GROMACS .gro file of C-alpha atoms in nm:
model
   55
    1MET     CA    1   0.000   0.000   0.000
    2VAL     CA    2   0.283   0.240   0.081
    3GLU     CA    3   0.431   0.188  -0.266
    4ILE     CA    4   0.103   0.293  -0.426
    5LEU     CA    5   0.077   0.605  -0.210
    6THR     CA    6   0.437   0.694  -0.293
    7ALA     CA    7   0.358   0.661  -0.664
    8VAL     CA    8   0.088   0.926  -0.618
    9LEU     CA    9   0.360   1.174  -0.519
   10SER     CA   10   0.570   1.106  -0.828
   11ASP     CA   11   0.304   1.031  -1.093
   12GLY     CA   12  -0.009   1.205  -0.966
   13LEU     CA   13  -0.338   1.070  -0.836
   14PRO     CA   14  -0.520   1.037  -1.172
   15ALA     CA   15  -0.242   0.822  -1.322
   16VAL     CA   16  -0.217   0.595  -1.018
   17GLU     CA   17  -0.594   0.568  -0.991
   18ALA     CA   18  -0.607   0.459  -1.357
   19ALA     CA   19  -0.339   0.195  -1.293
   20CYS     CA   20  -0.535   0.067  -0.990
   21ALA     CA   21  -0.855   0.050  -1.194
   22ASP     CA   22  -0.673  -0.139  -1.469
   23ALA     CA   23  -0.535  -0.389  -1.219
   24LEU     CA   24  -0.878  -0.441  -1.065
   25ARG     CA   25  -1.028  -0.503  -1.410
   26GLN     CA   26  -0.764  -0.773  -1.456
   27GLY     CA   27  -0.858  -0.924  -1.120
   28VAL     CA   28  -0.522  -0.839  -0.962
   29ARG     CA   29  -0.483  -0.677  -0.622
   30SER     CA   30  -0.107  -0.654  -0.585
   31ALA     CA   31   0.091  -0.336  -0.529
   32ASP     CA   32   0.374  -0.478  -0.741
   33VAL     CA   33   0.141  -0.523  -1.037
   34ILE     CA   34  -0.005  -0.174  -0.996
   35ILE     CA   35   0.342  -0.019  -0.982
   36ASN     CA   36   0.440  -0.220  -1.291
   37ILE     CA   37   0.134  -0.099  -1.483
   38GLN     CA   38   0.219   0.257  -1.384
   39ALA     CA   39   0.582   0.219  -1.490
   40ARG     CA   40   0.480   0.090  -1.834
   41ARG     CA   41   0.256   0.394  -1.885
   42ARG     CA   42   0.529   0.649  -1.816
   43GLU     CA   43   0.681   0.823  -2.114
   44PRO     CA   44   1.045   0.727  -2.163
   45ALA     CA   45   1.304   0.994  -2.103
   46ALA     CA   46   1.430   1.172  -2.410
   47ALA     CA   47   1.741   1.017  -2.559
   48ILE     CA   48   2.062   1.210  -2.512
   49THR     CA   49   2.234   1.318  -2.832
   50ILE     CA   50   2.606   1.254  -2.826
   51MET     CA   51   2.815   1.466  -3.059
   52THR     CA   52   3.117   1.285  -3.198
   53PRO     CA   53   3.409   1.465  -3.362
   54ALA     CA   54   3.432   1.450  -3.740
   55PRO     CA   55   3.703   1.214  -3.869
   0.00000   0.00000   0.00000
């Protein structure tokens, strides 16, 4: 339960609530599954562009 409440601080209540609802629709009641659903919904960080010197 603490993990889910902590996710509210980082991802916001609407996003965590949606992940909880999705888990309940799947018949799952595990904090690990809810956190995993939430992690898969996050947008990946932008890739860093590395400039290499010209040959």
